Short mmCIF file of C-alpha atoms and ligand atoms in Angstrom, two decimals:
data_model
loop_
_atom_site.label_atom_id
_atom_site.label_comp_id
_atom_site.label_asym_id
_atom_site.label_seq_id
_atom_site.Cartn_x
_atom_site.Cartn_y
_atom_site.Cartn_z
CA MET A 128 107.57 139.29 133.37
CA THR A 129 109.74 136.55 131.85
CA ASP A 130 112.79 137.36 129.71
CA LEU A 131 110.86 136.24 126.71
CA GLY A 132 107.97 138.45 127.76
CA GLN A 133 110.33 141.43 127.82
CA GLU A 134 111.63 140.55 124.37
CA LEU A 135 108.10 140.34 123.12
CA THR A 136 107.17 143.68 124.57
CA GLN A 137 110.16 145.19 122.75
CA ALA A 138 109.17 143.48 119.52
CA PHE A 139 105.42 144.07 119.53
CA GLY A 140 104.65 146.66 122.19
CA ASP A 141 103.33 150.14 121.38
CA GLU A 142 104.91 153.30 122.77
CA ASN A 143 103.50 152.40 126.21
CA GLY A 144 104.88 148.89 126.04
CA VAL A 145 101.42 147.37 125.63
CA VAL A 146 101.37 144.23 123.51
CA ASP A 147 98.41 143.52 121.26
CA ILE A 148 97.91 139.78 121.45
CA ASN A 149 96.32 139.78 117.97
CA ASP A 150 99.49 141.22 116.43
CA VAL A 151 101.51 138.51 118.08
CA MET A 152 99.16 135.77 116.96
CA GLN A 153 99.23 137.17 113.41
CA GLN A 154 103.01 137.01 113.44
CA MET A 155 102.77 133.46 114.64
CA ALA A 156 100.39 132.61 111.79
CA GLU A 157 102.82 134.06 109.28
CA HIS A 158 105.57 132.02 110.84
CA LYS A 159 104.42 128.82 109.16
CA GLY A 160 103.75 126.10 111.68
CA CYS A 161 104.09 122.90 109.74
CA GLY A 162 105.81 122.93 106.47
CA THR A 163 105.81 119.43 105.08
CA SER A 164 103.62 117.27 102.96
CA SER A 165 104.07 113.55 102.75
CA GLU A 166 103.55 111.45 99.66
CA GLY A 167 100.24 111.71 97.92
CA GLY A 168 99.87 115.34 98.91
CA LYS A 169 98.45 114.51 102.32
CA ALA A 170 99.79 116.69 105.05
CA SER A 171 102.26 114.90 107.23
CA CYS A 172 101.36 116.74 110.37
CA GLY A 173 98.29 114.76 111.12
CA SER A 174 94.69 115.58 111.74
CA SER A 175 94.55 118.99 110.27
CA GLY A 176 97.29 119.31 107.71
CA GLY A 177 99.63 122.24 107.47
CA PRO A 178 99.40 125.88 106.38
CA GLU A 179 99.96 124.99 102.73
CA ASP A 180 96.93 122.65 102.78
CA MET A 181 94.25 125.11 103.81
CA PRO A 182 93.22 128.77 103.67
CA PRO A 183 95.14 130.98 106.13
CA GLU A 184 92.03 131.74 108.19
CA ILE A 185 91.45 128.01 108.78
CA TRP A 186 95.11 127.41 109.64
CA GLU A 187 94.90 130.26 112.12
CA LYS A 188 92.02 128.46 113.84
CA VAL A 189 93.65 125.04 114.02
CA LYS A 190 97.38 125.57 114.32
CA ASN A 191 97.47 125.61 118.10
CA HIS A 192 94.33 123.64 118.86
CA PRO A 193 95.52 120.33 120.32
CA CYS A 194 92.47 118.39 119.12
CA TYR A 195 92.20 119.84 115.60
CA SER A 196 95.92 119.45 114.82
CA GLU A 197 97.75 116.24 115.67
CA GLU A 198 101.04 118.05 115.54
CA ALA A 199 99.80 120.79 117.87
CA HIS A 200 98.79 118.24 120.49
CA HIS A 201 102.41 117.50 121.32
CA HIS A 202 102.91 121.14 122.29
CA TYR A 203 99.64 122.83 123.27
CA ALA A 204 97.21 122.09 126.08
CA ARG A 205 93.48 122.38 126.54
CA MET A 206 91.27 122.62 129.56
CA HIS A 207 87.64 121.84 130.21
CA VAL A 208 85.35 123.48 132.76
CA ALA A 209 82.52 121.33 134.06
CA VAL A 210 79.70 123.88 134.07
CA ALA A 211 77.07 121.80 132.26
CA PRO A 212 75.57 119.07 134.49
CA ALA A 213 72.27 118.28 132.73
CA CYS A 214 71.78 116.20 129.60
CA ASN A 215 68.85 115.94 127.20
CA ILE A 216 69.50 112.42 125.90
CA GLN A 217 70.67 109.09 127.28
CA CYS A 218 73.52 107.16 125.66
CA ASN A 219 73.99 103.50 126.54
CA TYR A 220 77.71 104.14 127.21
CA CYS A 221 77.23 106.94 129.75
CA ASN A 222 76.61 107.00 133.49
CA ARG A 223 77.23 110.43 134.96
CA LYS A 224 76.43 109.31 138.51
CA TYR A 225 79.78 107.58 138.66
CA ASP A 226 82.28 110.07 140.01
CA CYS A 227 85.69 108.86 141.04
CA ALA A 228 88.95 110.77 140.90
CA ASN A 229 90.68 107.66 139.57
CA GLU A 230 88.16 107.20 136.86
CA SER A 231 88.46 108.93 133.54
CA ARG A 232 85.85 108.62 130.85
CA PRO A 233 83.07 110.71 129.27
CA GLY A 234 80.68 112.33 131.70
CA VAL A 235 82.91 112.00 134.74
CA VAL A 236 84.07 115.00 136.77
CA SER A 237 85.15 115.62 140.32
CA GLU A 238 83.60 119.09 140.78
CA ARG A 239 80.93 121.15 139.05
CA LEU A 240 81.57 124.87 138.63
CA SER A 241 79.55 128.07 138.33
CA PRO A 242 80.48 130.30 135.35
CA GLU A 243 82.34 132.64 137.73
CA GLN A 244 84.34 129.80 139.26
CA ALA A 245 85.04 128.53 135.77
CA ALA A 246 86.39 131.93 134.65
CA LYS A 247 88.68 132.09 137.69
CA LYS A 248 89.88 128.56 136.99
CA VAL A 249 90.66 129.43 133.37
CA LEU A 250 92.78 132.39 134.45
CA ALA A 251 94.56 130.27 137.05
CA VAL A 252 95.37 127.55 134.51
CA ALA A 253 96.33 130.05 131.80
CA SER A 254 98.77 131.69 134.18
CA THR A 255 100.33 128.38 135.22
CA ILE A 256 100.29 126.58 131.85
CA PRO A 257 101.13 129.21 129.20
CA GLN A 258 100.74 126.70 126.37
CA MET A 259 97.05 126.20 127.34
CA THR A 260 95.38 127.63 124.23
CA VAL A 261 91.86 126.18 124.25
CA LEU A 262 88.98 126.22 126.71
CA GLY A 263 86.37 123.57 126.02
CA ILE A 264 82.99 122.92 127.58
CA ALA A 265 82.27 119.23 127.27
CA GLY A 266 79.98 118.30 130.10
CA PRO A 267 79.62 116.46 132.34
CA GLY A 268 76.19 116.63 130.64
CA ASP A 269 75.51 118.45 127.39
CA PRO A 270 76.63 122.10 127.16
CA LEU A 271 73.58 123.02 125.08
CA ALA A 272 71.20 121.43 127.57
CA ASN A 273 72.68 124.05 129.97
CA PRO A 274 72.83 127.04 127.62
CA GLN A 275 72.77 129.84 130.21
CA LYS A 276 75.75 128.46 132.14
CA THR A 277 77.62 127.58 128.97
CA PHE A 278 77.28 130.94 127.25
CA GLU A 279 77.79 132.94 130.44
CA THR A 280 81.07 131.07 130.90
CA PHE A 281 82.11 131.85 127.32
CA ARG A 282 81.17 135.51 127.80
CA LEU A 283 83.25 135.87 130.96
CA ILE A 284 86.28 134.15 129.46
CA SER A 285 86.19 136.04 126.18
CA GLU A 286 86.32 139.26 128.24
CA VAL A 287 89.21 138.33 130.50
CA ALA A 288 91.30 136.12 128.23
CA PRO A 289 90.54 136.92 124.58
CA ASP A 290 93.54 134.94 123.28
CA ILE A 291 92.04 131.64 124.42
CA LYS A 292 90.10 129.72 121.78
CA LEU A 293 86.62 128.63 122.77
CA CYS A 294 85.45 125.11 122.05
CA LEU A 295 82.23 123.21 122.63
CA SER A 296 81.19 119.58 122.47
CA THR A 297 77.53 118.54 122.12
CA ASN A 298 75.30 115.60 121.32
CA GLY A 299 73.66 117.90 118.75
CA LEU A 300 70.02 117.61 119.79
CA ALA A 301 69.72 121.30 120.74
CA LEU A 302 72.43 122.51 118.35
CA PRO A 303 70.26 124.14 115.63
CA ASP A 304 68.68 126.36 118.32
CA TRP A 305 72.04 127.69 119.47
CA VAL A 306 74.19 128.05 116.36
CA ASP A 307 73.69 131.82 116.22
CA GLU A 308 74.67 132.18 119.86
CA ILE A 309 77.74 130.02 119.21
CA ALA A 310 78.72 132.35 116.37
CA LYS A 311 78.05 135.42 118.54
CA TYR A 312 80.59 134.28 121.15
CA LYS A 313 83.12 133.39 118.42
CA VAL A 314 83.22 129.75 119.39
CA ASP A 315 85.22 128.57 116.39
CA HIS A 316 85.29 124.86 117.18
CA VAL A 317 82.25 122.68 117.76
CA THR A 318 82.25 118.92 118.21
CA ILE A 319 79.10 116.90 117.56
CA THR A 320 79.00 113.29 118.72
CA ILE A 321 77.33 111.41 115.85
CA ASN A 322 77.20 107.65 116.24
CA MET A 323 74.67 106.87 113.51
CA VAL A 324 72.74 108.33 110.61
CA ASP A 325 70.23 105.44 110.54
CA PRO A 326 67.59 105.35 113.31
CA GLU A 327 67.51 101.54 113.08
CA VAL A 328 71.11 101.61 114.35
CA GLY A 329 70.47 104.54 116.69
CA GLN A 330 67.75 102.76 118.69
CA HIS A 331 70.44 100.40 120.03
CA ILE A 332 72.60 103.29 121.26
CA TYR A 333 70.05 105.80 122.58
CA PRO A 334 67.22 104.54 124.83
CA TRP A 335 65.59 107.98 124.95
CA ILE A 336 65.86 111.68 124.21
CA PHE A 337 64.07 114.57 125.91
CA TRP A 338 62.39 116.49 123.13
CA GLU A 339 59.72 119.22 123.19
CA HIS A 340 59.03 118.68 126.90
CA LYS A 341 58.61 114.93 126.74
CA ARG A 342 60.62 111.75 126.66
CA VAL A 343 60.77 110.10 123.24
CA THR A 344 62.08 106.54 122.85
CA GLY A 345 63.11 103.98 120.24
CA ILE A 346 63.42 104.63 116.52
CA GLU A 347 61.47 107.89 116.78
CA ALA A 348 64.05 109.26 119.26
CA ALA A 349 66.98 108.26 117.05
CA LYS A 350 65.28 109.77 113.98
CA ILE A 351 64.83 113.15 115.66
CA LEU A 352 68.39 113.06 116.98
CA THR A 353 70.04 112.30 113.64
CA GLU A 354 67.98 114.97 111.85
CA ARG A 355 68.95 117.59 114.43
CA GLN A 356 72.62 116.60 114.40
CA LEU A 357 72.93 116.83 110.62
CA LEU A 358 70.96 120.09 110.48
CA GLY A 359 73.22 121.55 113.18
CA LEU A 360 76.30 120.48 111.23
CA GLU A 361 75.02 122.15 108.06
CA MET A 362 74.29 125.36 109.98
CA LEU A 363 77.82 125.41 111.45
CA THR A 364 79.34 124.87 108.01
CA GLU A 365 77.28 127.74 106.57
CA ARG A 366 78.72 130.05 109.23
CA GLY A 367 82.32 128.94 108.76
CA ILE A 368 82.53 127.36 112.23
CA LEU A 369 84.84 124.32 112.22
CA ALA A 370 82.96 121.15 113.09
CA LYS A 371 84.56 117.99 114.37
CA ILE A 372 82.54 114.80 114.54
CA ASN A 373 83.15 112.34 117.36
CA SER A 374 81.85 108.80 116.86
CA VAL A 375 82.03 105.98 119.37
CA MET A 376 82.90 102.65 117.71
CA ILE A 377 80.62 99.96 119.15
CA PRO A 378 81.47 96.56 117.63
CA GLY A 379 78.42 94.76 116.26
CA ILE A 380 76.21 97.85 116.56
CA ASN A 381 77.64 100.72 114.53
CA ASP A 382 81.20 99.70 113.53
CA ARG A 383 80.75 99.28 109.77
CA HIS A 384 77.91 101.85 109.82
CA LEU A 385 80.43 104.52 110.80
CA ILE A 386 81.65 104.49 107.19
CA GLU A 387 78.17 105.80 106.24
CA VAL A 388 78.41 108.35 109.05
CA ASN A 389 81.79 109.44 107.69
CA LYS A 390 80.33 110.02 104.21
CA ALA A 391 77.30 111.87 105.62
CA VAL A 392 79.35 114.28 107.72
CA LYS A 393 82.02 114.79 105.07
CA SER A 394 79.35 115.82 102.53
CA ARG A 395 78.02 118.38 105.02
CA GLY A 396 81.38 120.06 105.53
CA ALA A 397 82.76 118.49 108.72
CA PHE A 398 86.44 119.35 109.16
CA LEU A 399 87.60 116.34 111.15
CA HIS A 400 86.25 112.91 112.10
CA ASN A 401 87.27 111.32 115.39
CA ILE A 402 86.35 107.64 115.73
CA MET A 403 86.90 106.61 119.36
CA PRO A 404 86.73 103.17 120.97
CA LEU A 405 83.77 102.34 123.21
CA ILE A 406 84.81 102.43 126.88
CA SER A 407 82.80 99.73 128.53
CA ALA A 408 83.29 97.84 131.78
CA PRO A 409 80.69 96.46 134.26
CA GLU A 410 81.96 98.69 137.08
CA HIS A 411 80.99 101.80 135.08
CA GLY A 412 77.32 100.87 135.55
CA THR A 413 76.42 101.77 131.97
CA VAL A 414 73.95 99.76 129.89
CA PHE A 415 76.77 98.58 127.61
CA GLY A 416 79.06 97.88 130.56
CA LEU A 417 76.42 95.77 132.30
CA ASN A 418 75.31 93.85 129.22
CA GLY A 419 78.86 92.89 128.29
CA GLN A 420 79.14 94.98 125.12
CA ARG A 421 82.82 94.92 124.23
CA GLY A 422 84.92 97.74 122.83
CA PRO A 423 87.08 97.34 119.71
CA THR A 424 90.66 96.04 119.69
CA ALA A 425 93.43 98.41 118.66
CA GLN A 426 93.65 96.90 115.19
CA GLU A 427 89.86 96.99 114.64
CA LEU A 428 89.87 100.68 115.53
CA LYS A 429 92.82 101.45 113.28
CA ALA A 430 91.33 99.49 110.35
CA LEU A 431 88.09 101.50 110.56
CA GLN A 432 89.97 104.79 110.84
CA ASP A 433 92.08 103.78 107.81
CA ASP A 434 88.92 102.87 105.83
CA CYS A 435 87.42 106.30 106.54
CA GLU A 436 90.58 108.21 105.71
CA GLY A 437 90.22 109.65 102.23
CA ASP A 438 89.83 113.33 101.60
CA MET A 439 88.76 113.82 105.18
CA ASN A 440 91.08 114.33 108.13
CA MET A 441 90.80 111.60 110.73
CA MET A 442 91.66 112.38 114.33
CA ARG A 443 93.67 109.59 115.96
CA HIS A 444 95.09 111.34 118.98
CA CYS A 445 91.90 111.77 121.06
CA ARG A 446 92.33 110.83 124.73
CA GLN A 447 88.58 110.74 125.53
CA CYS A 448 89.23 113.32 128.20
CA ARG A 449 87.26 114.02 131.33
CA ALA A 450 84.83 116.96 131.35
CA ASP A 451 87.23 118.72 133.76
CA ALA A 452 90.53 117.71 132.11
CA VAL A 453 93.49 120.12 132.22
CA GLY A 454 96.83 119.88 130.42
CA LEU A 455 98.34 118.35 127.33
CA LEU A 456 96.17 115.60 125.86
CA GLY A 457 97.28 112.46 127.65
CA GLU A 458 98.25 114.17 130.89
CA ASP A 459 95.72 115.23 133.50
CA ARG A 460 96.58 118.13 135.78
CA SER A 461 93.02 118.75 137.01
CA ALA A 462 93.99 117.84 140.60
CA GLU A 463 96.25 120.93 140.70
CA PHE A 464 93.27 123.21 140.03
CA THR A 465 90.50 122.19 142.43
CA THR A 466 88.09 124.96 143.48
CA ASP A 467 89.75 125.23 146.91
CA LYS A 468 93.17 125.66 145.36
CA ILE A 469 92.18 128.18 142.70
CA MET A 470 90.23 130.32 145.16
CA GLU A 471 93.46 130.72 147.13
CA MET A 472 95.61 131.46 144.09
CA GLU A 473 96.76 134.97 143.24
CA VAL A 474 96.13 135.07 139.52
CA GLU A 475 97.92 137.46 137.24
CA TYR A 476 96.99 137.10 133.59
CA ASP A 477 100.17 137.80 131.66
CA ALA A 478 99.05 137.83 128.03
CA ALA A 479 102.46 138.94 126.74
CA GLY A 480 104.27 136.24 128.70
CA ARG A 481 101.87 133.63 127.36
CA ALA A 482 102.36 134.78 123.79
CA ALA A 483 106.12 134.78 124.21
CA TYR A 484 106.08 131.28 125.61
CA GLN A 485 103.98 130.15 122.68
CA GLN A 486 106.45 131.68 120.24
CA ALA A 487 109.16 129.57 121.82
CA VAL A 488 106.89 126.54 121.45
CA GLU A 489 106.45 127.37 117.76
CA ALA A 490 110.21 127.47 117.29
CA GLU A 491 110.53 124.06 118.93
CA ARG A 492 107.78 122.75 116.68
CA GLN A 493 109.58 124.04 113.59
CA ALA A 494 112.80 122.36 114.65
CA LYS A 495 110.95 119.06 115.01
CA VAL A 496 109.38 119.35 111.55
CA ALA A 497 112.74 120.26 109.99
CA ALA A 498 114.46 117.28 111.68
CA LYS A 499 111.86 114.92 110.30
CA LYS A 500 112.14 116.38 106.80
CA ASP A 501 115.91 115.87 106.82
CA GLU A 502 115.49 112.15 107.44
CA LEU A 503 112.85 111.41 104.80
CA ASP A 504 115.22 110.72 101.87
CA GLY A 505 116.00 107.11 101.11
CA LEU A 506 112.83 105.58 102.49
CA ASP A 507 111.83 104.07 99.12
CA ALA A 508 113.57 100.85 100.19
CA ALA A 509 110.57 100.25 102.47
CA GLY A 510 108.46 99.14 99.50
CA ASP A 511 105.23 97.78 101.00
CA ILE A 512 106.67 97.32 104.48
CA LYS A 513 104.66 99.16 107.12
CA LEU A 514 105.11 98.69 110.83
CA LEU A 515 104.16 100.26 114.13
CA VAL A 516 106.44 101.52 116.89
CA ALA A 517 105.50 102.72 120.38
CA VAL A 518 107.05 105.79 122.01
CA ALA A 519 107.32 106.88 125.65
CA THR A 520 107.00 110.67 125.74
CA LYS A 521 106.01 113.48 128.08
CA GLY A 522 105.26 115.74 125.10
CA HIS A 523 107.05 118.25 122.86
CA GLY A 524 107.48 115.53 120.19
CA ILE A 525 110.55 114.17 122.03
CA ILE A 526 111.45 110.71 123.35
CA ASN A 527 111.71 111.89 126.93
CA GLU A 528 109.96 109.38 129.17
CA HIS A 529 111.35 106.43 131.11
CA PHE A 530 109.68 103.12 130.16
CA GLY A 531 108.65 102.54 133.75
CA HIS A 532 107.04 105.97 134.13
CA ALA A 533 104.95 105.90 130.95
CA LYS A 534 101.19 106.06 131.50
CA GLU A 535 100.65 105.85 127.78
CA PHE A 536 102.63 105.08 124.65
CA GLN A 537 102.18 106.99 121.43
CA VAL A 538 102.05 104.81 118.34
CA TYR A 539 103.59 105.74 114.97
CA GLU A 540 103.28 103.92 111.67
CA LEU A 541 106.53 103.76 109.70
CA SER A 542 106.35 103.28 105.95
CA ALA A 543 107.85 104.57 102.71
CA SER A 544 105.96 107.83 103.46
CA GLY A 545 107.78 108.39 106.75
CA ALA A 546 106.49 108.39 110.31
CA LYS A 547 102.80 109.00 110.96
CA PHE A 548 101.10 109.27 114.35
CA VAL A 549 98.28 106.68 114.40
CA GLY A 550 97.22 106.45 118.02
CA HIS A 551 98.15 105.95 121.63
CA ARG A 552 97.76 103.22 124.21
CA ARG A 553 97.05 103.83 127.89
CA VAL A 554 98.81 101.43 130.24
CA ASP A 555 99.29 100.75 133.93
CA LEU A 556 102.48 102.23 135.31
CA TYR A 557 105.10 99.51 135.03
CA CYS A 558 107.38 101.10 137.56
CA GLN A 559 105.82 102.21 140.86
CA GLY A 560 108.34 103.50 143.36
CA GLY A 561 111.24 101.97 141.52
CA TYR A 562 110.00 98.39 141.58
CA GLY A 563 108.91 96.52 138.48
CA GLU A 564 105.49 94.88 138.59
CA GLU A 565 105.14 91.75 136.53
CA ASP A 566 101.38 92.14 135.92
CA ALA A 567 101.82 95.72 134.83
CA LEU A 568 104.50 94.69 132.34
CA ASP A 569 102.08 92.14 130.97
CA THR A 570 99.47 94.86 130.33
CA VAL A 571 102.09 97.06 128.68
CA ILE A 572 103.09 94.22 126.34
CA LYS A 573 99.42 93.53 125.52
CA ALA A 574 98.83 97.22 124.81
CA ILE A 575 101.76 97.53 122.38
CA ASN A 576 101.80 93.96 121.13
CA ASP A 577 101.26 95.12 117.53
CA CYS A 578 104.45 97.24 117.65
CA HIS A 579 107.89 96.13 116.43
CA ALA A 580 109.79 98.44 118.78
CA VAL A 581 109.31 100.72 121.76
CA PHE A 582 111.33 103.96 121.97
CA VAL A 583 112.13 105.12 125.49
CA ALA A 584 114.46 107.58 127.23
CA LYS A 585 115.58 104.83 129.60
CA ILE A 586 114.69 101.26 130.48
CA GLY A 587 115.81 98.71 133.07
CA GLY A 588 117.39 95.34 132.26
CA CYS A 589 114.40 93.20 133.29
CA PRO A 590 111.67 94.80 131.21
CA LYS A 591 114.17 95.07 128.35
CA SER A 592 114.66 91.34 128.21
CA ASP A 593 110.92 90.58 128.61
CA LEU A 594 110.10 92.95 125.76
CA GLN A 595 112.71 91.25 123.59
CA LYS A 596 111.20 87.85 124.42
CA ALA A 597 107.82 89.23 123.30
CA GLY A 598 109.43 90.29 120.00
CA ILE A 599 109.36 94.04 120.75
CA ASP A 600 112.70 95.82 120.31
CA PRO A 601 113.39 98.21 123.24
CA VAL A 602 115.18 101.23 121.75
CA ASP A 603 116.88 103.70 124.09
CA GLN A 604 119.64 105.18 121.94
CA TYR A 605 117.48 108.14 120.82
CA ALA A 606 116.79 109.48 124.32
CA HIS A 607 115.76 113.18 124.29
CA GLU A 608 115.71 113.34 120.48
CA TYR A 609 112.77 114.07 118.18
CA ILE A 610 110.35 111.15 117.85
CA GLU A 611 109.65 111.13 114.13
CA ALA A 612 113.22 111.82 112.95
CA SER A 613 114.55 109.11 115.30
CA ALA A 614 111.91 106.58 114.28
CA ILE A 615 112.77 107.11 110.61
CA VAL A 616 116.50 106.60 111.28
CA TRP A 617 115.69 103.38 113.19
CA PHE A 618 113.36 102.26 110.36
CA LYS A 619 116.08 102.74 107.74
CA ASP A 620 118.39 100.60 109.84
CA TYR A 621 115.63 97.97 110.15
CA LEU A 622 115.13 97.99 106.36
CA ALA A 623 118.87 97.60 105.80
CA LYS A 624 118.89 94.55 108.08
CA VAL A 625 115.93 93.08 106.20
CA ALA A 626 117.71 93.71 102.87
CA SER A 627 120.90 92.05 104.11
CA GLY A 628 119.00 89.03 105.41
CA GLU A 629 120.05 89.72 109.00
CA ILE A 630 116.38 89.78 110.03
CA VAL A 631 113.14 88.70 108.38
CA HIS A 632 110.27 91.19 108.41
CA ALA A 633 107.11 89.68 109.92
CA GLU A 634 103.69 91.12 110.75
CA ARG A 635 102.81 91.37 114.43
CA GLY A 636 99.52 90.47 116.17
CA ASP A 637 96.71 92.61 117.59
CA ALA A 638 96.82 94.75 120.74
CA ALA A 639 94.32 95.51 123.51
CA ILE A 640 92.78 98.91 124.27
CA ARG A 641 92.81 99.25 128.03
CA GLN A 642 89.30 99.87 129.39
CA GLY A 643 88.91 102.44 132.14
CA ALA A 644 92.34 104.01 131.75
CA LEU A 645 91.13 106.64 129.33
CA LEU A 646 90.69 110.22 130.12
CA ASN A 647 86.80 112.13 129.06
CA ALA A 648 85.05 113.25 125.79
CA GLY A 649 84.78 116.45 123.88
FE1 CLF B 270 87.86 119.74 124.62
FE2 CLF B 270 86.77 118.49 122.70
FE3 CLF B 270 87.30 121.02 122.40
FE4 CLF B 270 89.22 119.27 122.45
S1 CLF B 270 88.65 117.56 123.89
S2 CLF B 270 85.86 120.17 123.82
S3 CLF B 270 87.66 119.40 120.91
S4 CLF B 270 89.15 121.15 123.62
FE5 CLF B 270 89.97 116.50 122.23
FE6 CLF B 270 89.53 115.36 124.51
FE7 CLF B 270 89.26 113.96 122.33
FE8 CLF B 270 87.57 115.81 122.90
S5 CLF B 270 91.14 114.84 123.08
S6 CLF B 270 87.87 114.00 124.07
S7 CLF B 270 88.54 115.46 120.93
FE1 SF4 B 271 74.55 112.94 127.61
FE2 SF4 B 271 77.09 112.91 126.80
FE3 SF4 B 271 76.28 111.16 128.63
FE4 SF4 B 271 75.42 110.91 126.12
S1 SF4 B 271 77.58 110.73 126.82
S2 SF4 B 271 74.15 110.77 127.96
S3 SF4 B 271 75.25 113.04 125.48
S4 SF4 B 271 76.36 113.37 128.88
#
């Protein structure tokens, strides 16, 4: 057992030294996770607010779920097990035949697992990655088109690892039939992918559904699908199960319509809305990829997310992860846990050690929130100025990645309200084996072209000067410090320079969302 595990046993163990994980989790809930609110009463910690913004039982469900809490995603990991191969509908953006280890997008996995293999894999990952708090089933088909495998997996995992939250992602067609089963297995988080609430729009996204033993096409298919999705959402809300809605933004087909979708799901009690960009390239072999349907630009996506953000939480940190993804959002450790490797692993499930590790994570999270709070004073000088900055990070809310090693940059919006996470951009590695690649630098600049600065732990002279030429300030003086607190300090300095006339504030252009570099959907 780790030192922390021993401390925990002393703190929470009974006379036999046995630790009740629920006691520990309760203590963690009481130890408030995110204590700030930004201007306007909106929680500053992202997608799911903080403990003061919601009932304690809801906070308990979201505080360490990396998808339901933006702040949690810097610290906690999720994993998916690919136990659900079949699907009961066809989406024009999906092709599950395509299976490549270098490819990452919805529907793609490298291996399919039986429920028993999945349970072993969960224990192996939980033992290796103690901050892995959520197990999701998200494909590669639809979990509810494979109900026996899905619920058997949940049953096995809830027996062996009861501290792990269970999560499910579905297209919603079969959802009303399975809501009671979902409640029975205490699956507290369900995602429904809803791309339309108008069958006229839906017919351009879904060529067919399989319904009551036959294939239904066109408007009729979309009508059945939307009715089932909304009914399923209402049934989840009635049972107090948190529902997240994923929507794929398809320019020219459903982009402005997603505002209607947002209203429809909000009125039925959805907790969170996640609008994701269409991933579409000819080599994916999807209908949209082959017919040249484009995805949105970064600014188009952000504008739509901003338009939908009112009383409802918008998720902006989704990585469109693979159906077998493992790790923090934005990293993929699935290759460490192939079936061959996990079958050879000696797995010891150390619940106390995991809980102790997570307590340490909570402390780190608190320190980050406190650091940000300390810097918030004096931002009024920003007036209407809002700008974006990119950050190279390996997680933990710290600027701790070398520019050349970054596979993605996180994007924060700086304004009079402080620093707010608004998205991320996947990029090609600039630095492979220590050598800079000009083309790769070009794609990095395109991906963060709408940002005024990029915060890194370290950067070489060449990329530094090219970034400066592109009008992006490379900032390396906050290496290994907290992202938000550092960004606010930099922003105050920027505002002071604007006020003194040393620089003139100017808007920047749009940026590209890299197709095919995304991870797979839940
Ligand atoms: Fe997985 Fe989905 Fe659960 Fe998260 S993913 S089933 S809710 S545990 Fe998360 Fe991945 Fe986005 Fe999904 S980042 S694709 S939203
Ligand atoms: Fe089925 Fe999901 Fe693929 Fe759509 S994206 S066809 S719901 S597996």
